[in-house]
PDB file of C-alpha atoms (C1' of nucleotides) in Angstrom:
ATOM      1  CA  UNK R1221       1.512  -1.634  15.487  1.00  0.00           C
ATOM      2  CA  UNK R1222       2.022  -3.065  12.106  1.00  0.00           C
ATOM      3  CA  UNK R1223       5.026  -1.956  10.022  1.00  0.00           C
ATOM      4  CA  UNK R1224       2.532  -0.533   7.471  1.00  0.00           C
ATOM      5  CA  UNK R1225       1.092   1.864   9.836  1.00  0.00           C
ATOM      6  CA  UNK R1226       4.645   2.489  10.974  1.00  0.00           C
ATOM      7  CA  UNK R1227       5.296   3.769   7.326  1.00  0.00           C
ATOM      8  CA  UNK R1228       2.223   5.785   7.380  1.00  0.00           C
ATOM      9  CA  UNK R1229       3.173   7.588  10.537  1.00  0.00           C
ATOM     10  CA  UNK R1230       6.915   8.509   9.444  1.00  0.00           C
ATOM     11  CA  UNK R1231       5.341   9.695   6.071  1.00  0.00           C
ATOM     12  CA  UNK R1232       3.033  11.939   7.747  1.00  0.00           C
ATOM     13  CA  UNK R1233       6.323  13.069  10.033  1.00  0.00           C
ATOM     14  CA  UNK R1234       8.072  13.760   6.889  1.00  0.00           C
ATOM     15  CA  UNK R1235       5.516  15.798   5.378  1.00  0.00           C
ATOM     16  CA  UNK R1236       5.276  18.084   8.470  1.00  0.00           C
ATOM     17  CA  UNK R1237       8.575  18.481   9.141  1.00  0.00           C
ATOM     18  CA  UNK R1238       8.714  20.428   5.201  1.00  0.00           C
ATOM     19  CA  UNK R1239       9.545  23.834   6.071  1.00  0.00           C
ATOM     20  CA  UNK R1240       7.238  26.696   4.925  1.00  0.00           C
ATOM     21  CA  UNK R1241       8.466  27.990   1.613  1.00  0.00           C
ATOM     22  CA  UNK R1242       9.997  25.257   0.574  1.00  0.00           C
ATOM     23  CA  UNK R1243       8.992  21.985  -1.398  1.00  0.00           C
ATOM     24  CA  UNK R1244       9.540  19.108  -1.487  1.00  0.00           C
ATOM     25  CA  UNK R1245       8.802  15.683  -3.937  1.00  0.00           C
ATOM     26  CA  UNK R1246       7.015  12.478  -3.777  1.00  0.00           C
ATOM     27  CA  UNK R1247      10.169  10.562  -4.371  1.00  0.00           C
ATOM     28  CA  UNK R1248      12.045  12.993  -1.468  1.00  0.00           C
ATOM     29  CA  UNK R1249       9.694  11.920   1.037  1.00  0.00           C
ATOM     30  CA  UNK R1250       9.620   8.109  -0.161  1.00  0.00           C
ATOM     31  CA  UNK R1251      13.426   7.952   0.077  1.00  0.00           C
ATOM     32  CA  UNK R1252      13.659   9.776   3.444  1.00  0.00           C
ATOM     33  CA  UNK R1253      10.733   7.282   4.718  1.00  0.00           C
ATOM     34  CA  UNK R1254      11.760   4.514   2.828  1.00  0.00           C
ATOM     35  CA  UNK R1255       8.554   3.978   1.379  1.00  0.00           C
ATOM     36  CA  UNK R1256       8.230   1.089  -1.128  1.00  0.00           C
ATOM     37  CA  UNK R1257       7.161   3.602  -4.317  1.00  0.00           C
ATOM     38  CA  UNK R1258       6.634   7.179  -4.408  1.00  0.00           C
ATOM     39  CA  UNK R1259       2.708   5.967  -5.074  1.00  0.00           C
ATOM     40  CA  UNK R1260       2.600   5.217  -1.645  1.00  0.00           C
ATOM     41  CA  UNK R1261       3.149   9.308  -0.690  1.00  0.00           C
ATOM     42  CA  UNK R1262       0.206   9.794  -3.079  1.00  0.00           C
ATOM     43  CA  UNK R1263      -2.158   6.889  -1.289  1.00  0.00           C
ATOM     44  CA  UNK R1264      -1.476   8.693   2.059  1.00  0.00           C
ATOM     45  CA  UNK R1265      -2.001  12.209   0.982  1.00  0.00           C
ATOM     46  CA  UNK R1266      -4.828  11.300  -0.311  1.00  0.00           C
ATOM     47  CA  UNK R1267      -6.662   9.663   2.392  1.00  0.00           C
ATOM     48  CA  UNK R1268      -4.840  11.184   4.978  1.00  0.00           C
ATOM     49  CA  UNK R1269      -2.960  14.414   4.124  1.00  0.00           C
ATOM     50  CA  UNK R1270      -5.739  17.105   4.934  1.00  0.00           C
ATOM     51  CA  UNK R1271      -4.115  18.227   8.283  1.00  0.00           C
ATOM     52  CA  UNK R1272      -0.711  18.302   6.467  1.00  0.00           C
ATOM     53  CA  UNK R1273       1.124  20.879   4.631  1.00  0.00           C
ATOM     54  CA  UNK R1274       0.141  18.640   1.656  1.00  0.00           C
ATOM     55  CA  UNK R1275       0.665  21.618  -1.010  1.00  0.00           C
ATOM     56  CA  UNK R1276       4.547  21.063  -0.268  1.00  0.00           C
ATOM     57  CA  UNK R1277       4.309  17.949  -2.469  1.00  0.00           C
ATOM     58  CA  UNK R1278       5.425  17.977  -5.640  1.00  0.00           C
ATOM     59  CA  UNK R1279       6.065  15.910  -8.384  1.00  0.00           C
ATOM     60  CA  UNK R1280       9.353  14.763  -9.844  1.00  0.00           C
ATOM     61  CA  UNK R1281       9.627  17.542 -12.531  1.00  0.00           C
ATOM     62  CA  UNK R1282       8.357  20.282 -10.113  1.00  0.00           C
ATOM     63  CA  UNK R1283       4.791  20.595 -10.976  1.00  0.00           C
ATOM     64  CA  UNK R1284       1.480  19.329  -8.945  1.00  0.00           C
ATOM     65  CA  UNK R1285      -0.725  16.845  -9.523  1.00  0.00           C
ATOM     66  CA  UNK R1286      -3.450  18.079 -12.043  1.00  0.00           C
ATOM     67  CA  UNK R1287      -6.423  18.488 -10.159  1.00  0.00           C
ATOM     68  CA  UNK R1288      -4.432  20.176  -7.094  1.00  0.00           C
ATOM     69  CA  UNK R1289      -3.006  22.118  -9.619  1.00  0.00           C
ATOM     70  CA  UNK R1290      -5.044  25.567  -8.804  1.00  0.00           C
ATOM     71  CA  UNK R1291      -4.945  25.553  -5.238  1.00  0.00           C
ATOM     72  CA  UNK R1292      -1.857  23.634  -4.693  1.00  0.00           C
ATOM     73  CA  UNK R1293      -0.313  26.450  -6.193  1.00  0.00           C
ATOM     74  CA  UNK R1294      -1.731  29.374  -4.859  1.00  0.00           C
ATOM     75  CA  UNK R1295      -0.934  27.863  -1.624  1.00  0.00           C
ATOM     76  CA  UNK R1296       3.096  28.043  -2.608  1.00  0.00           C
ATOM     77  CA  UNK R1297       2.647  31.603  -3.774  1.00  0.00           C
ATOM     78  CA  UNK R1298       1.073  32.461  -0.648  1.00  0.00           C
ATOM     79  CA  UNK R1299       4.033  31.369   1.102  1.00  0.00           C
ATOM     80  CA  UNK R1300       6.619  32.907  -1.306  1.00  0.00           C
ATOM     81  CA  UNK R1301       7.484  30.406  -3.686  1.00  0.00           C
ATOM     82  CA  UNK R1302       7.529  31.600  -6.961  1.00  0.00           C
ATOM     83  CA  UNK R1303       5.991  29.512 -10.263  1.00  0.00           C
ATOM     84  CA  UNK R1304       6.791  29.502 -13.619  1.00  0.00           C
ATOM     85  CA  UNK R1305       3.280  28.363 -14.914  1.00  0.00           C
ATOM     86  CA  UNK R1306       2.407  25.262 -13.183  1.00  0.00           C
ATOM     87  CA  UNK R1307       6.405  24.360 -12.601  1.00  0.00           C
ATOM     88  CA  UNK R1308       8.123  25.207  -9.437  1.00  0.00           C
ATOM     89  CA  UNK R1309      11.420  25.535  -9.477  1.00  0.00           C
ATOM     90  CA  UNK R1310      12.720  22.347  -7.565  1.00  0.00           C
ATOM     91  CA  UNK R1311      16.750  23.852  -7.921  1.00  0.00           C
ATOM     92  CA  UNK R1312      15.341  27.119  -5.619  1.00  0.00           C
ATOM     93  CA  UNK R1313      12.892  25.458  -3.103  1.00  0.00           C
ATOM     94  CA  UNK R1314      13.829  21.757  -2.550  1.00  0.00           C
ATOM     95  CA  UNK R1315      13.506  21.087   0.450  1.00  0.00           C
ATOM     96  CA  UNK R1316      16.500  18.339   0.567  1.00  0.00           C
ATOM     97  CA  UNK R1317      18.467  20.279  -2.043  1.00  0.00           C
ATOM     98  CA  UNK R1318      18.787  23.376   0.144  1.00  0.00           C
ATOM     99  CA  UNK R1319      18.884  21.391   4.052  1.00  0.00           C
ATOM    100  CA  UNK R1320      21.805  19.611   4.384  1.00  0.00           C
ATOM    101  CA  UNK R1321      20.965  16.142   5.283  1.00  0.00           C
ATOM    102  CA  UNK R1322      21.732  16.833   9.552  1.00  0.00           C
ATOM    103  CA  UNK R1323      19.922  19.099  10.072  1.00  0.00           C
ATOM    104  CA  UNK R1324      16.516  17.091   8.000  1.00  0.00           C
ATOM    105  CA  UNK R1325      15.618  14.858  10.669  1.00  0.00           C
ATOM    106  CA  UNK R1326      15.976  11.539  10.440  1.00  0.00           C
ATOM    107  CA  UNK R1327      12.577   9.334   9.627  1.00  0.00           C
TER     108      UNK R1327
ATOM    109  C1'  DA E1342      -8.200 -14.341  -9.673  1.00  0.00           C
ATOM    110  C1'  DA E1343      -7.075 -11.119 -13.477  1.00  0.00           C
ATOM    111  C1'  DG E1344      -7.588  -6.413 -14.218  1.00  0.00           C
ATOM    112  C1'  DC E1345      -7.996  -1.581 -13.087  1.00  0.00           C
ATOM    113  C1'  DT E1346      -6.713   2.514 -10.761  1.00  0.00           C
ATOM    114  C1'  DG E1347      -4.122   6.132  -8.920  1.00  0.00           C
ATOM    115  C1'  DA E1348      -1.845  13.120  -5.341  1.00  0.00           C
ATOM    116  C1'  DC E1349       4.423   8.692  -9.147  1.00  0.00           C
ATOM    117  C1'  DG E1350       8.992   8.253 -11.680  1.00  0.00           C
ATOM    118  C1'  DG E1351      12.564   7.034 -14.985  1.00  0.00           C
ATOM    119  C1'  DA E1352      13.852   5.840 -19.686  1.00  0.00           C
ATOM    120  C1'  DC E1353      13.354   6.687 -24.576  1.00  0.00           C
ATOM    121  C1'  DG E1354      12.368   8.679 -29.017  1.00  0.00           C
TER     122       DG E1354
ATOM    123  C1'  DG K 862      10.685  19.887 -23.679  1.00  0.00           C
ATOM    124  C1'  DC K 863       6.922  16.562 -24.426  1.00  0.00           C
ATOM    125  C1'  DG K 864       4.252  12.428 -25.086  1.00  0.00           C
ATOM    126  C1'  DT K 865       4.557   7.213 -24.390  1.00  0.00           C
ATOM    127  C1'  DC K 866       5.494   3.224 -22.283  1.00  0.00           C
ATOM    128  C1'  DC K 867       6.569   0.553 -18.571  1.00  0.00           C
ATOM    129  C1'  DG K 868       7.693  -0.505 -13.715  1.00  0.00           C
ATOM    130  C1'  DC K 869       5.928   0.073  -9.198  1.00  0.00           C
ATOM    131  C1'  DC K 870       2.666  -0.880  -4.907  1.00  0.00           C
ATOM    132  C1'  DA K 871      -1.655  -1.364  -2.441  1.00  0.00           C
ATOM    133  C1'  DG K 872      -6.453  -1.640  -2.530  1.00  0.00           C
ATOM    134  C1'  DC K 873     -10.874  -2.720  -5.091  1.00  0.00           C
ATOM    135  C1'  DT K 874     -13.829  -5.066  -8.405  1.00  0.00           C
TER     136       DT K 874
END
DNA sequence: AAGCTGACGGACG
DNA sequence: GCGTCCGCCAGCT
């Protein structure tokens, strides 16, 4: 198996392993993997993210990618995390903010 | 082969 | 807080 696919696997690991109500970003999930560039987490998603809590993605400053935005967010209300507009509050729901690094997982 | 294109992010004004 | 610009990486044209 090629190191590339490797990657792809532990990103999709990473993903999963976001608990429900809580978020997490594209960097967060690049650092934990060690992906190359956040863009990577966005390639993946995108052609592979369906079956994955995908709507626990966010963007650096809390907010999803435009043309998610509508049900990427209803999907985080539905699950308790509150909005302020489009922005979620990263400080509240951040997945690696609020889970101290032990207890993550390690990818 | 140069250029374009993203589910991105950080720095700057 | 917001818009721009630029760096980044992989895949396509």
């Amino acid at each position: 198996m090629g190191v590339d696919e490797e990657l792809h696997e532990k990103v999709r690991q990473a993903i999963q392993a976001i608990p429900h109500g809580r978020v997490a970003t594209y960097g967060d999930i690049a650092d934990l993997t060690r992906a190359p560039s956040p863009r990577l987490i966005g390639k993946i998603l995108s052609e592979d993210g369906h079956d994955l809590p995908w709507h626990r993605v966010l963007r650096a400053n809390g907010t999803p990618a435009p043309h998610l935005a509508r049900e990427q967010l209803e999907r985080l209300r539905a699950e308790g995390v509150l909005t302020e507009g489009e922005k979620v509050d990263l400080r509240a729901y951040r997945w690696a903010d609020v889970v101290p690094e032990p207890e993550r997982g390690l990818f």
